[in-house]
């Protein structure tokens, strides 16, 4: 519906639009003084009926409305890694997302539901074990660094040499740990770490 300027003041029913999205946000009566136009972000064209989960968006250049999916405020989950994303704009859900939240950390999307991902769980706990071993090796190497230098220079004391041998046995035991059976938290907690000298 096109607005025609008048030399008389008038009160018209207008349909207000949100400035950034041009979506319908409400209807009101608007007093329009003579020789002025409509306020910004409104139209005289009524919106269509708006079903739940949709928003009516006005296209001024065509003087027409369209219905657009409105999922704002909902959280969706990536089917690649289960990460969450809050929907903040109008439109269809992003590709590769679903509205069903994974029930646990190690899950994968099978096309219709989240299922336990034993491979991802195993890989994560084995990586956790390798990282812990690396932390222990780094600490052990820091302890033995001076002794190794002293050994190469042939200035190590007998007492330090005995300590170095114990620490080297500890380092060797760490390096030979087998994590192939670590599949989950229970498997990780069952690892028998060698005692520090």
CSV table of C-alpha atoms in Angstrom, one decimal, residues 70-183:
chain,number,residue,atom,x,y,z
A,70,UNK,CA,13.1,-17.8,13.0
A,71,UNK,CA,15.2,-20.0,15.2
A,72,UNK,CA,16.8,-17.2,17.3
A,73,UNK,CA,17.6,-18.1,20.8
A,74,UNK,CA,17.8,-21.8,20.0
A,75,UNK,CA,21.0,-23.8,20.3
A,76,UNK,CA,22.1,-26.2,17.6
A,77,UNK,CA,25.0,-28.7,17.5
A,78,UNK,CA,27.6,-29.4,14.8
A,79,UNK,CA,27.3,-32.9,13.4
A,80,UNK,CA,31.1,-32.8,12.9
A,81,UNK,CA,32.2,-32.3,16.5
A,82,UNK,CA,29.1,-31.7,18.6
A,83,UNK,CA,30.0,-28.1,19.4
A,84,UNK,CA,27.1,-25.8,20.2
A,85,UNK,CA,26.1,-22.6,18.4
A,86,UNK,CA,23.5,-20.1,19.6
A,87,UNK,CA,21.3,-18.9,16.7
A,88,UNK,CA,21.2,-15.1,16.7
A,89,UNK,CA,19.8,-14.3,13.2
A,90,UNK,CA,16.8,-15.0,11.0
A,91,UNK,CA,16.9,-17.8,8.5
A,92,UNK,CA,17.2,-21.6,8.2
A,93,UNK,CA,19.4,-23.5,10.6
A,94,UNK,CA,23.1,-23.6,9.5
A,95,UNK,CA,24.1,-26.6,7.3
A,96,UNK,CA,25.6,-29.4,9.2
A,97,UNK,CA,23.8,-28.7,12.5
A,98,UNK,CA,21.0,-30.5,14.5
A,99,UNK,CA,18.9,-29.4,17.4
A,100,UNK,CA,19.6,-32.5,19.4
A,101,UNK,CA,22.4,-32.1,22.0
A,102,UNK,CA,25.0,-34.9,22.3
A,103,UNK,CA,24.5,-36.7,25.6
A,104,UNK,CA,28.2,-37.1,26.3
A,105,UNK,CA,31.6,-35.9,25.1
A,106,UNK,CA,32.5,-38.7,22.8
A,107,UNK,CA,29.7,-39.0,20.4
A,108,UNK,CA,29.3,-38.8,16.6
A,109,UNK,CA,26.3,-38.2,14.4
A,110,UNK,CA,25.2,-41.2,12.4
A,111,UNK,CA,22.8,-39.4,10.1
A,112,UNK,CA,19.8,-39.6,12.4
A,113,UNK,CA,21.1,-39.7,16.0
A,114,UNK,CA,24.1,-39.2,18.2
A,115,UNK,CA,25.9,-42.5,19.0
A,116,UNK,CA,28.9,-43.3,21.2
A,117,UNK,CA,32.2,-42.8,19.4
A,118,UNK,CA,34.5,-45.4,21.0
A,119,UNK,CA,37.3,-44.5,18.6
A,120,UNK,CA,37.3,-40.8,19.6
A,121,UNK,CA,37.1,-41.7,23.2
A,122,UNK,CA,40.0,-44.2,22.9
A,123,UNK,CA,42.1,-41.6,21.0
A,124,UNK,CA,41.4,-38.9,23.6
A,125,UNK,CA,42.4,-41.0,26.6
A,126,UNK,CA,45.5,-42.4,24.8
A,127,UNK,CA,46.5,-38.8,24.0
A,128,UNK,CA,45.9,-37.9,27.6
A,129,UNK,CA,48.2,-40.7,28.7
A,130,UNK,CA,50.9,-39.7,26.2
A,131,UNK,CA,50.7,-36.1,27.4
A,132,UNK,CA,51.1,-37.2,31.1
A,133,UNK,CA,54.1,-39.4,30.1
A,134,UNK,CA,55.7,-36.4,28.3
A,135,UNK,CA,55.2,-34.2,31.4
A,136,UNK,CA,56.8,-36.8,33.6
A,137,UNK,CA,59.7,-37.3,31.1
A,138,UNK,CA,60.3,-33.6,30.9
A,139,UNK,CA,60.5,-33.3,34.7
A,140,UNK,CA,62.8,-36.3,34.9
A,141,UNK,CA,65.1,-34.9,32.2
A,142,UNK,CA,65.3,-31.7,34.1
A,143,UNK,CA,66.4,-33.6,37.2
A,144,UNK,CA,69.1,-35.6,35.4
A,145,UNK,CA,70.4,-32.9,33.0
A,146,UNK,CA,73.3,-31.7,35.3
A,147,UNK,CA,74.2,-35.3,36.2
A,148,UNK,CA,74.4,-36.3,32.5
A,149,UNK,CA,76.8,-33.3,31.8
A,150,UNK,CA,78.9,-34.3,34.8
A,151,UNK,CA,79.0,-37.9,33.6
A,152,UNK,CA,80.2,-36.8,30.2
A,153,UNK,CA,82.9,-34.6,31.8
A,154,UNK,CA,83.8,-37.5,34.1
A,155,UNK,CA,83.3,-35.3,37.2
A,156,UNK,CA,80.1,-37.0,38.6
A,157,UNK,CA,80.2,-38.2,42.2
A,158,UNK,CA,79.5,-41.9,42.9
A,159,UNK,CA,76.4,-40.9,44.8
A,160,UNK,CA,75.1,-38.8,41.9
A,161,UNK,CA,75.9,-41.6,39.5
A,162,UNK,CA,73.7,-44.0,41.5
A,163,UNK,CA,70.9,-41.4,41.5
A,164,UNK,CA,71.3,-41.0,37.7
A,165,UNK,CA,71.1,-44.7,37.1
A,166,UNK,CA,67.8,-44.9,39.1
A,167,UNK,CA,66.4,-41.9,37.3
A,168,UNK,CA,67.4,-43.4,33.9
A,169,UNK,CA,65.6,-46.6,34.8
A,170,UNK,CA,62.6,-44.5,35.7
A,171,UNK,CA,62.8,-42.7,32.3
A,172,UNK,CA,63.1,-46.1,30.5
A,173,UNK,CA,60.1,-47.4,32.4
A,174,UNK,CA,58.1,-44.4,31.3
A,175,UNK,CA,59.1,-44.8,27.7
A,176,UNK,CA,58.1,-48.4,27.6
A,177,UNK,CA,54.6,-47.9,29.0
A,178,UNK,CA,52.0,-49.4,26.6
A,179,UNK,CA,48.8,-47.3,26.2
A,180,UNK,CA,47.1,-49.5,23.6
A,181,UNK,CA,44.6,-50.9,26.1
A,182,UNK,CA,43.6,-47.4,27.4
A,183,UNK,CA,40.1,-47.0,26.0
